[in-house]
Amino acid sequence: MTHRTLLPGRLVAATHNRGKISELKDLFAPLGFEVVSALDLDLEEPEETEGSFVGNALLKARAAAKSTGAPALSDDSGLSVAALGGLPGIYSARWAGEPRDFGAAMAKVERELEDVGATDRSAKFVCALAVVWPDGHEEVFEGEVHGTLVWPPRGDKGFGYDPVFVAEGETITFGEMDPERKHAMSHRARAFDKLKSTLLP
Ligand code: ITT
């Protein structure tokens, strides 16, 4: 497949998640992109009906490219816990209920680990970044970061499950880490590095 260059300019971030919007802006703005989010544009949130991170990322970027006529970038991501067979995985946002409560979602992960008597607390964050152009061209990149779950949650930086995740080789959680440091190792940053080396001029 021939890759297409993504030229700096306006880029619609097909997400309503404020934590992701802030991280995607940190990653793309220094490269000359004006990142405008689906939240800013009040776009409808498509239902995530696919069974994989890549499938859901493509579905969200397609919807945003179609409704705006501009190239769209989406992020589908989540926490995959080994002892829970990969859950919450693509259900990571849904485990937080409606309205979203990640304190409750992290407690649910901990409860499920206790229920199965898990001694293995290994987990990974996974991210699929999709770029879809209005003419239908599509590109997708994946990134992962492996680590361990801690309890109780620590730190109020970051978002989502960050307060319970310690990346391999680290002692502090993503919730305790400065954003620049998280950007040097996160699943999102790793997917972004692949996107950058493949699509950016
Ligand atoms: P959009 O679909 O609008 O992008 P969402 O929150 O519904 O927002 P996902 O379906 O991809 O997004 O859900 C992923 C969830 O996984 C997200 O809500 C976070 O709680 C969690 N997650 C993803 N990346 C994370 C990160 O870097 N740190 C902590 N939690 C993260």
GROMACS .gro file of N, CA, C and O in nm, residues 50-169:
model
  480
   50GLU      N    1  -1.715  -0.209   1.671
   50GLU     CA    2  -1.615  -0.307   1.626
   50GLU      C    3  -1.556  -0.382   1.745
   50GLU      O    4  -1.566  -0.337   1.860
   51GLY      N    5  -1.489  -0.493   1.717
   51GLY     CA    6  -1.434  -0.577   1.823
   51GLY      C    7  -1.286  -0.559   1.846
   51GLY      O    8  -1.223  -0.637   1.917
   52SER      N    9  -1.226  -0.455   1.785
   52SER     CA   10  -1.082  -0.433   1.802
   52SER      C   11  -1.054  -0.283   1.813
   52SER      O   12  -1.135  -0.200   1.771
   53PHE      N   13  -0.935  -0.252   1.869
   53PHE     CA   14  -0.894  -0.112   1.878
   53PHE      C   15  -0.884  -0.050   1.738
   53PHE      O   16  -0.932   0.060   1.714
   54VAL      N   17  -0.824  -0.125   1.644
   54VAL     CA   18  -0.808  -0.073   1.508
   54VAL      C   19  -0.944  -0.048   1.443
   54VAL      O   20  -0.967   0.058   1.381
   55GLY      N   21  -1.034  -0.144   1.460
   55GLY     CA   22  -1.168  -0.130   1.400
   55GLY      C   23  -1.242  -0.008   1.453
   55GLY      O   24  -1.300   0.070   1.377
   56ASN      N   25  -1.236   0.011   1.584
   56ASN     CA   26  -1.305   0.126   1.643
   56ASN      C   27  -1.238   0.258   1.609
   56ASN      O   28  -1.304   0.360   1.591
   57ALA      N   29  -1.103   0.256   1.598
   57ALA     CA   30  -1.033   0.379   1.561
   57ALA      C   31  -1.075   0.420   1.419
   57ALA      O   32  -1.106   0.537   1.393
   58LEU      N   33  -1.078   0.324   1.327
   58LEU     CA   34  -1.117   0.355   1.188
   58LEU      C   35  -1.260   0.407   1.182
   58LEU      O   36  -1.289   0.504   1.112
   59LEU      N   37  -1.348   0.343   1.257
   59LEU     CA   38  -1.490   0.384   1.256
   59LEU      C   39  -1.505   0.530   1.301
   59LEU      O   40  -1.579   0.608   1.239
   60LYS      N   41  -1.429   0.569   1.405
   60LYS     CA   42  -1.442   0.707   1.456
   60LYS      C   43  -1.383   0.808   1.358
   60LYS      O   44  -1.440   0.915   1.336
   61ALA      N   45  -1.267   0.774   1.298
   61ALA     CA   46  -1.203   0.869   1.204
   61ALA      C   47  -1.285   0.882   1.076
   61ALA      O   48  -1.298   0.991   1.021
   62ARG      N   49  -1.343   0.769   1.030
   62ARG     CA   50  -1.428   0.776   0.909
   62ARG      C   51  -1.545   0.870   0.932
   62ARG      O   52  -1.578   0.953   0.847
   63ALA      N   53  -1.611   0.857   1.046
   63ALA     CA   54  -1.728   0.940   1.075
   63ALA      C   55  -1.690   1.088   1.078
   63ALA      O   56  -1.761   1.173   1.022
   64ALA      N   57  -1.576   1.120   1.140
   64ALA     CA   58  -1.536   1.261   1.151
   64ALA      C   59  -1.491   1.317   1.016
   64ALA      O   60  -1.521   1.433   0.984
   65ALA      N   61  -1.421   1.236   0.935
   65ALA     CA   62  -1.377   1.285   0.803
   65ALA      C   63  -1.499   1.312   0.716
   65ALA      O   64  -1.505   1.411   0.642
   66LYS      N   65  -1.598   1.224   0.728
   66LYS     CA   66  -1.720   1.238   0.647
   66LYS      C   67  -1.797   1.364   0.687
   66LYS      O   68  -1.842   1.440   0.602
   67SER      N   69  -1.811   1.388   0.817
   67SER     CA   70  -1.895   1.501   0.857
   67SER      C   71  -1.823   1.635   0.849
   67SER      O   72  -1.888   1.738   0.845
   68THR      N   73  -1.687   1.636   0.843
   68THR     CA   74  -1.617   1.766   0.837
   68THR      C   75  -1.555   1.794   0.700
   68THR      O   76  -1.522   1.909   0.671
   69GLY      N   77  -1.531   1.692   0.620
   69GLY     CA   78  -1.464   1.713   0.491
   69GLY      C   79  -1.315   1.740   0.509
   69GLY      O   80  -1.248   1.786   0.415
   70ALA      N   81  -1.262   1.713   0.628
   70ALA     CA   82  -1.119   1.736   0.654
   70ALA      C   83  -1.056   1.604   0.698
   70ALA      O   84  -1.125   1.513   0.744
   71PRO      N   85  -0.921   1.592   0.689
   71PRO     CA   86  -0.856   1.472   0.741
   71PRO      C   87  -0.884   1.458   0.891
   71PRO      O   88  -0.882   1.557   0.963
   72ALA      N   89  -0.913   1.335   0.933
   72ALA     CA   90  -0.946   1.314   1.074
   72ALA      C   91  -0.853   1.212   1.136
   72ALA      O   92  -0.813   1.114   1.074
   73LEU      N   93  -0.820   1.238   1.261
   73LEU     CA   94  -0.732   1.151   1.340
   73LEU      C   95  -0.814   1.098   1.456
   73LEU      O   96  -0.881   1.175   1.525
   74SER      N   97  -0.812   0.967   1.476
   74SER     CA   98  -0.882   0.914   1.593
   74SER      C   99  -0.786   0.831   1.677
   74SER      O  100  -0.678   0.791   1.629
   75ASP      N  101  -0.828   0.804   1.799
   75ASP     CA  102  -0.749   0.725   1.894
   75ASP      C  103  -0.843   0.628   1.960
   75ASP      O  104  -0.942   0.669   2.020
   76ASP      N  105  -0.819   0.499   1.943
   76ASP     CA  106  -0.893   0.402   2.024
   76ASP      C  107  -0.790   0.333   2.111
   76ASP      O  108  -0.687   0.286   2.062
   77SER      N  109  -0.817   0.329   2.239
   77SER     CA  110  -0.714   0.283   2.330
   77SER      C  111  -0.777   0.218   2.451
   77SER      O  112  -0.898   0.220   2.468
   78GLY      N  113  -0.694   0.161   2.536
   78GLY     CA  114  -0.748   0.101   2.657
   78GLY      C  115  -0.643   0.024   2.733
   78GLY      O  116  -0.528   0.012   2.691
   79LEU      N  117  -0.688  -0.026   2.847
   79LEU     CA  118  -0.602  -0.101   2.937
   79LEU      C  119  -0.634  -0.248   2.923
   79LEU      O  120  -0.751  -0.288   2.935
   80SER      N  121  -0.531  -0.330   2.899
   80SER     CA  122  -0.551  -0.473   2.882
   80SER      C  123  -0.479  -0.545   2.996
   80SER      O  124  -0.357  -0.535   3.010
   81VAL      N  125  -0.555  -0.615   3.081
   81VAL     CA  126  -0.499  -0.678   3.201
   81VAL      C  127  -0.482  -0.828   3.176
   81VAL      O  128  -0.580  -0.898   3.144
   82ALA      N  129  -0.358  -0.878   3.190
   82ALA     CA  130  -0.328  -1.016   3.155
   82ALA      C  131  -0.417  -1.116   3.230
   82ALA      O  132  -0.478  -1.204   3.168
   83ALA      N  133  -0.428  -1.101   3.363
   83ALA     CA  134  -0.502  -1.199   3.444
   83ALA      C  135  -0.653  -1.194   3.417
   83ALA      O  136  -0.726  -1.282   3.460
   84LEU      N  137  -0.698  -1.088   3.348
   84LEU     CA  138  -0.841  -1.078   3.314
   84LEU      C  139  -0.864  -1.110   3.166
   84LEU      O  140  -0.964  -1.067   3.107
   85GLY      N  141  -0.770  -1.182   3.107
   85GLY     CA  142  -0.786  -1.221   2.967
   85GLY      C  143  -0.790  -1.102   2.872
   85GLY      O  144  -0.851  -1.107   2.766
   86GLY      N  145  -0.724  -0.991   2.912
   86GLY     CA  146  -0.719  -0.874   2.824
   86GLY      C  147  -0.823  -0.768   2.855
   86GLY      O  148  -0.820  -0.659   2.797
   87LEU      N  149  -0.916  -0.797   2.943
   87LEU     CA  150  -1.017  -0.697   2.980
   87LEU      C  151  -0.953  -0.590   3.069
   87LEU      O  152  -0.852  -0.618   3.132
   88PRO      N  153  -1.008  -0.467   3.076
   88PRO     CA  154  -1.126  -0.420   3.004
   88PRO      C  155  -1.104  -0.396   2.855
   88PRO      O  156  -1.201  -0.389   2.780
   89GLY      N  157  -0.979  -0.382   2.807
   89GLY     CA  158  -0.953  -0.375   2.663
   89GLY      C  159  -1.038  -0.271   2.593
   89GLY      O  160  -1.043  -0.155   2.635
   90ILE      N  161  -1.108  -0.316   2.488
   90ILE     CA  162  -1.190  -0.220   2.412
   90ILE      C  163  -1.308  -0.168   2.493
   90ILE      O  164  -1.377  -0.075   2.451
   91TYR      N  165  -1.331  -0.228   2.610
   91TYR     CA  166  -1.441  -0.182   2.697
   91TYR      C  167  -1.392  -0.086   2.805
   91TYR      O  168  -1.465  -0.056   2.900
   92SER      N  169  -1.267  -0.036   2.794
   92SER     CA  170  -1.208   0.045   2.901
   92SER      C  171  -1.293   0.167   2.937
   92SER      O  172  -1.309   0.198   3.055
   93ALA      N  173  -1.345   0.236   2.838
   93ALA     CA  174  -1.429   0.353   2.868
   93ALA      C  175  -1.562   0.306   2.927
   93ALA      O  176  -1.611   0.363   3.025
   94ARG      N  177  -1.617   0.198   2.872
   94ARG     CA  178  -1.748   0.150   2.917
   94ARG      C  179  -1.745   0.101   3.062
   94ARG      O  180  -1.845   0.110   3.133
   95TRP      N  181  -1.632   0.049   3.110
   95TRP     CA  182  -1.621   0.005   3.250
   95TRP      C  183  -1.636   0.124   3.346
   95TRP      O  184  -1.655   0.105   3.465
   96ALA      N  185  -1.621   0.246   3.292
   96ALA     CA  186  -1.633   0.365   3.378
   96ALA      C  187  -1.778   0.412   3.388
   96ALA      O  188  -1.806   0.511   3.458
   97GLY      N  189  -1.870   0.345   3.321
   97GLY     CA  190  -2.012   0.378   3.333
   97GLY      C  191  -2.047   0.511   3.270
   97GLY      O  192  -1.968   0.571   3.199
   98GLU      N  193  -2.167   0.554   3.298
   98GLU     CA  194  -2.222   0.678   3.240
   98GLU      C  195  -2.292   0.756   3.349
   98GLU      O  196  -2.389   0.704   3.406
   99PRO      N  197  -2.251   0.879   3.387
   99PRO     CA  198  -2.134   0.948   3.335
   99PRO      C  199  -2.005   0.877   3.380
   99PRO      O  200  -2.005   0.807   3.481
  100ARG      N  201  -1.897   0.900   3.306
  100ARG     CA  202  -1.771   0.832   3.329
  100ARG      C  203  -1.718   0.854   3.472
  100ARG      O  204  -1.712   0.968   3.518
  101ASP      N  205  -1.682   0.744   3.538
  101ASP     CA  206  -1.622   0.752   3.672
  101ASP      C  207  -1.504   0.654   3.673
  101ASP      O  208  -1.522   0.533   3.690
  102PHE      N  209  -1.383   0.707   3.653
  102PHE     CA  210  -1.266   0.619   3.644
  102PHE      C  211  -1.218   0.571   3.780
  102PHE      O  212  -1.148   0.470   3.787
  103GLY      N  213  -1.260   0.639   3.887
  103GLY     CA  214  -1.234   0.585   4.021
  103GLY      C  215  -1.307   0.451   4.032
  103GLY      O  216  -1.250   0.351   4.078
  104ALA      N  217  -1.430   0.448   3.987
  104ALA     CA  218  -1.510   0.325   3.991
  104ALA      C  219  -1.453   0.221   3.895
  104ALA      O  220  -1.450   0.101   3.926
  105ALA      N  221  -1.405   0.264   3.778
  105ALA     CA  222  -1.350   0.169   3.680
  105ALA      C  223  -1.222   0.104   3.735
  105ALA      O  224  -1.203  -0.018   3.721
  106MET      N  225  -1.137   0.184   3.801
  106MET     CA  226  -1.013   0.127   3.857
  106MET      C  227  -1.048   0.031   3.971
  106MET      O  228  -0.985  -0.075   3.985
  107ALA      N  229  -1.149   0.066   4.050
  107ALA     CA  230  -1.192  -0.023   4.159
  107ALA      C  231  -1.248  -0.153   4.104
  107ALA      O  232  -1.228  -0.261   4.161
  108LYS      N  233  -1.316  -0.144   3.990
  108LYS     CA  234  -1.371  -0.265   3.927
  108LYS      C  235  -1.258  -0.358   3.882
  108LYS      O  236  -1.265  -0.480   3.902
  109VAL      N  237  -1.153  -0.301   3.823
  109VAL     CA  238  -1.037  -0.382   3.782
  109VAL      C  239  -0.980  -0.452   3.904
  109VAL      O  240  -0.952  -0.574   3.902
  110GLU      N  241  -0.963  -0.377   4.013
  110GLU     CA  242  -0.904  -0.434   4.135
  110GLU      C  243  -0.992  -0.546   4.191
  110GLU      O  244  -0.943  -0.652   4.231
  111ARG      N  245  -1.123  -0.523   4.191
  111ARG     CA  246  -1.217  -0.624   4.242
  111ARG      C  247  -1.211  -0.752   4.159
  111ARG      O  248  -1.209  -0.862   4.211
  112GLU      N  249  -1.206  -0.733   4.026
  112GLU     CA  250  -1.201  -0.850   3.937
  112GLU      C  251  -1.070  -0.929   3.959
  112GLU      O  252  -1.070  -1.052   3.954
  113LEU      N  253  -0.961  -0.857   3.983
  113LEU     CA  254  -0.833  -0.925   4.010
  113LEU      C  255  -0.843  -1.006   4.140
  113LEU      O  256  -0.794  -1.119   4.147
  114GLU      N  257  -0.908  -0.946   4.242
  114GLU     CA  258  -0.927  -1.020   4.369
  114GLU      C  259  -1.015  -1.142   4.346
  114GLU      O  260  -0.986  -1.251   4.396
  115ASP      N  261  -1.122  -1.124   4.268
  115ASP     CA  262  -1.217  -1.234   4.243
  115ASP      C  263  -1.148  -1.356   4.179
  115ASP      O  264  -1.184  -1.469   4.207
  116VAL      N  265  -1.052  -1.330   4.089
  116VAL     CA  266  -0.985  -1.445   4.026
  116VAL      C  267  -0.859  -1.486   4.104
  116VAL      O  268  -0.786  -1.575   4.061
  117GLY      N  269  -0.834  -1.418   4.217
  117GLY     CA  270  -0.717  -1.450   4.301
  117GLY      C  271  -0.586  -1.429   4.227
  117GLY      O  272  -0.491  -1.507   4.244
  118ALA      N  273  -0.582  -1.323   4.147
  118ALA     CA  274  -0.465  -1.303   4.061
  118ALA      C  275  -0.340  -1.263   4.138
  118ALA      O  276  -0.347  -1.177   4.226
  119THR      N  277  -0.228  -1.327   4.106
  119THR     CA  278  -0.100  -1.281   4.159
  119THR      C  279  -0.026  -1.206   4.048
  119THR      O  280   0.061  -1.124   4.074
  120ASP      N  281  -0.064  -1.234   3.925
  120ASP     CA  282  -0.006  -1.164   3.810
  120ASP      C  283  -0.078  -1.031   3.793
  120ASP      O  284  -0.197  -1.028   3.761
  121ARG      N  285  -0.006  -0.920   3.815
  121ARG     CA  286  -0.068  -0.787   3.804
  121ARG      C  287  -0.019  -0.714   3.679
  121ARG      O  288  -0.024  -0.593   3.670
  122SER      N  289   0.030  -0.791   3.582
  122SER     CA  290   0.082  -0.725   3.462
  122SER      C  291  -0.032  -0.679   3.372
  122SER      O  292  -0.139  -0.740   3.366
  123ALA      N  293  -0.006  -0.567   3.304
  123ALA     CA  294  -0.108  -0.505   3.217
  123ALA      C  295  -0.037  -0.427   3.108
  123ALA      O  296   0.085  -0.403   3.118
  124LYS      N  297  -0.110  -0.391   3.007
  124LYS     CA  298  -0.052  -0.301   2.907
  124LYS      C  299  -0.157  -0.202   2.862
  124LYS      O  300  -0.278  -0.232   2.863
  125PHE      N  301  -0.112  -0.082   2.825
  125PHE     CA  302  -0.198   0.014   2.757
  125PHE      C  303  -0.175  -0.007   2.607
  125PHE      O  304  -0.061  -0.025   2.563
  126VAL      N  305  -0.284  -0.002   2.532
  126VAL     CA  306  -0.277  -0.020   2.386
  126VAL      C  307  -0.343   0.101   2.320
  126VAL      O  308  -0.442   0.153   2.371
  127CYS      N  309  -0.285   0.143   2.209
  127CYS     CA  310  -0.344   0.257   2.136
  127CYS      C  311  -0.340   0.231   1.986
  127CYS      O  312  -0.238   0.187   1.933
  128ALA      N  313  -0.452   0.256   1.919
  128ALA     CA  314  -0.454   0.257   1.772
  128ALA      C  315  -0.489   0.399   1.728
  128ALA      O  316  -0.590   0.455   1.773
  129LEU      N  317  -0.402   0.456   1.647
  129LEU     CA  318  -0.428   0.589   1.590
  129LEU      C  319  -0.464   0.569   1.443
  129LEU      O  320  -0.388   0.507   1.369
  130ALA      N  321  -0.579   0.624   1.403
  130ALA     CA  322  -0.619   0.613   1.262
  130ALA      C  323  -0.628   0.752   1.201
  130ALA      O  324  -0.670   0.848   1.267
  131VAL      N  325  -0.583   0.763   1.076
  131VAL     CA  326  -0.602   0.887   1.000
  131VAL      C  327  -0.685   0.851   0.878
  131VAL      O  328  -0.652   0.757   0.805
  132VAL      N  329  -0.794   0.924   0.859
  132VAL     CA  330  -0.880   0.899   0.743
  132VAL      C  331  -0.901   1.032   0.670
  132VAL      O  332  -0.933   1.134   0.732
  133TRP      N  333  -0.878   1.031   0.538
  133TRP     CA  334  -0.898   1.149   0.455
  133TRP      C  335  -1.041   1.146   0.399
  133TRP      O  336  -1.100   1.037   0.384
  134PRO      N  337  -1.095   1.264   0.363
  134PRO     CA  338  -1.233   1.269   0.311
  134PRO      C  339  -1.254   1.184   0.186
  134PRO      O  340  -1.364   1.137   0.160
  135ASP      N  341  -1.146   1.158   0.108
  135ASP     CA  342  -1.164   1.075  -0.012
  135ASP      C  343  -1.158   0.926   0.019
  135ASP      O  344  -1.161   0.842  -0.071
  136GLY      N  345  -1.144   0.891   0.148
  136GLY     CA  346  -1.150   0.750   0.187
  136GLY      C  347  -1.016   0.684   0.213
  136GLY      O  348  -1.012   0.570   0.259
  137HIS      N  349  -0.904   0.753   0.185
  137HIS     CA  350  -0.774   0.693   0.215
  137HIS      C  351  -0.759   0.677   0.367
  137HIS      O  352  -0.797   0.766   0.442
  138GLU      N  353  -0.703   0.561   0.409
  138GLU     CA  354  -0.694   0.531   0.552
  138GLU      C  355  -0.555   0.482   0.592
  138GLU      O  356  -0.491   0.408   0.516
  139GLU      N  357  -0.512   0.522   0.709
  139GLU     CA  358  -0.384   0.475   0.763
  139GLU      C  359  -0.406   0.447   0.912
  139GLU      O  360  -0.480   0.520   0.978
  140VAL      N  361  -0.339   0.343   0.965
  140VAL     CA  362  -0.357   0.313   1.107
  140VAL      C  363  -0.226   0.264   1.169
  140VAL      O  364  -0.148   0.193   1.103
  141PHE      N  365  -0.200   0.304   1.291
  141PHE     CA  366  -0.074   0.273   1.361
  141PHE      C  367  -0.105   0.232   1.504
  141PHE      O  368  -0.191   0.292   1.569
  142GLU      N  369  -0.029   0.131   1.554
  142GLU     CA  370  -0.056   0.084   1.691
  142GLU      C  371   0.067   0.100   1.780
  142GLU      O  372   0.180   0.089   1.733
  143GLY      N  373   0.042   0.121   1.907
  143GLY     CA  374   0.150   0.130   2.006
  143GLY      C  375   0.106   0.068   2.138
  143GLY      O  376  -0.013   0.063   2.168
  144GLU      N  377   0.203   0.016   2.213
  144GLU     CA  378   0.173  -0.048   2.343
  144GLU      C  379   0.278  -0.006   2.444
  144GLU      O  380   0.393   0.019   2.408
  145VAL      N  381   0.239  -0.005   2.571
  145VAL     CA  382   0.337   0.007   2.679
  145VAL      C  383   0.300  -0.094   2.787
  145VAL      O  384   0.185  -0.104   2.828
  146HIS      N  385   0.400  -0.174   2.827
  146HIS     CA  386   0.376  -0.279   2.927
  146HIS      C  387   0.407  -0.227   3.067
  146HIS      O  388   0.494  -0.142   3.084
  147GLY      N  389   0.338  -0.283   3.166
  147GLY     CA  390   0.363  -0.240   3.302
  147GLY      C  391   0.290  -0.325   3.403
  147GLY      O  392   0.251  -0.440   3.374
  148THR      N  393   0.270  -0.267   3.523
  148THR     CA  394   0.209  -0.338   3.636
  148THR      C  395   0.102  -0.250   3.698
  148THR      O  396   0.116  -0.127   3.699
  149LEU      N  397   0.001  -0.315   3.754
  149LEU     CA  398  -0.105  -0.239   3.822
  149LEU      C  399  -0.075  -0.227   3.971
  149LEU      O  400  -0.034  -0.325   4.034
  150VAL      N  401  -0.096  -0.108   4.026
  150VAL     CA  402  -0.078  -0.088   4.170
  150VAL      C  403  -0.214  -0.054   4.232
  150VAL      O  404  -0.308  -0.016   4.163
  151TRP      N  405  -0.224  -0.071   4.363
  151TRP     CA  406  -0.345  -0.032   4.436
  151TRP      C  407  -0.302   0.016   4.572
  151TRP      O  408  -0.217  -0.049   4.633
  152PRO      N  409  -0.350   0.127   4.623
  152PRO     CA  410  -0.452   0.217   4.567
  152PRO      C  411  -0.396   0.308   4.456
  152PRO      O  412  -0.274   0.316   4.440
  153PRO      N  413  -0.486   0.378   4.386
  153PRO     CA  414  -0.445   0.470   4.279
  153PRO      C  415  -0.356   0.581   4.335
  153PRO      O  416  -0.372   0.623   4.449
  154ARG      N  417  -0.260   0.628   4.251
  154ARG     CA  418  -0.168   0.734   4.293
  154ARG      C  419  -0.154   0.840   4.185
  154ARG      O  420  -0.124   0.807   4.071
  155GLY      N  421  -0.173   0.967   4.225
  155GLY     CA  422  -0.145   1.080   4.135
  155GLY      C  423  -0.268   1.133   4.066
  155GLY      O  424  -0.362   1.059   4.038
  156ASP      N  425  -0.264   1.265   4.040
  156ASP     CA  426  -0.380   1.326   3.975
  156ASP      C  427  -0.344   1.391   3.841
  156ASP      O  428  -0.416   1.474   3.789
  157LYS      N  429  -0.228   1.353   3.786
  157LYS     CA  430  -0.196   1.398   3.650
  157LYS      C  431  -0.256   1.295   3.556
  157LYS      O  432  -0.300   1.189   3.600
  158GLY      N  433  -0.255   1.321   3.428
  158GLY     CA  434  -0.306   1.221   3.332
  158GLY      C  435  -0.456   1.207   3.342
  158GLY      O  436  -0.527   1.297   3.388
  159PHE      N  437  -0.507   1.090   3.303
  159PHE     CA  438  -0.651   1.067   3.298
  159PHE      C  439  -0.678   0.917   3.304
  159PHE      O  440  -0.585   0.835   3.309
  160GLY      N  441  -0.805   0.883   3.301
  160GLY     CA  442  -0.845   0.742   3.292
  160GLY      C  443  -0.780   0.654   3.397
  160GLY      O  444  -0.785   0.681   3.517
  161TYR      N  445  -0.714   0.547   3.353
  161TYR     CA  446  -0.653   0.447   3.441
  161TYR      C  447  -0.509   0.483   3.481
  161TYR      O  448  -0.439   0.401   3.541
  162ASP      N  449  -0.463   0.603   3.446
  162ASP     CA  450  -0.323   0.641   3.474
  162ASP      C  451  -0.281   0.621   3.620
  162ASP      O  452  -0.167   0.577   3.644
  163PRO      N  453  -0.367   0.650   3.720
  163PRO     CA  454  -0.321   0.639   3.860
  163PRO      C  455  -0.290   0.497   3.907
  163PRO      O  456  -0.231   0.481   4.014
  164VAL      N  457  -0.328   0.392   3.832
  164VAL     CA  458  -0.296   0.256   3.877
  164VAL      C  459  -0.190   0.188   3.790
  164VAL      O  460  -0.158   0.071   3.810
  165PHE      N  461  -0.134   0.260   3.692
  165PHE     CA  462  -0.043   0.196   3.597
  165PHE      C  463   0.101   0.244   3.616
  165PHE      O  464   0.129   0.364   3.605
  166VAL      N  465   0.191   0.149   3.640
  166VAL     CA  466   0.335   0.179   3.647
  166VAL      C  467   0.402   0.110   3.529
  166VAL      O  468   0.399  -0.014   3.518
  167ALA      N  469   0.462   0.188   3.441
  167ALA     CA  470   0.527   0.132   3.322
  167ALA      C  471   0.654   0.057   3.362
  167ALA      O  472   0.718   0.092   3.463
  168GLU      N  473   0.690  -0.043   3.283
  168GLU     CA  474   0.812  -0.122   3.307
  168GLU      C  475   0.933  -0.030   3.327
  168GLU      O  476   0.953   0.063   3.248
  169GLY      N  477   1.009  -0.055   3.432
  169GLY     CA  478   1.130   0.024   3.456
  169GLY      C  479   1.104   0.152   3.534
  169GLY      O  480   1.198   0.225   3.566
   0.00000   0.00000   0.00000
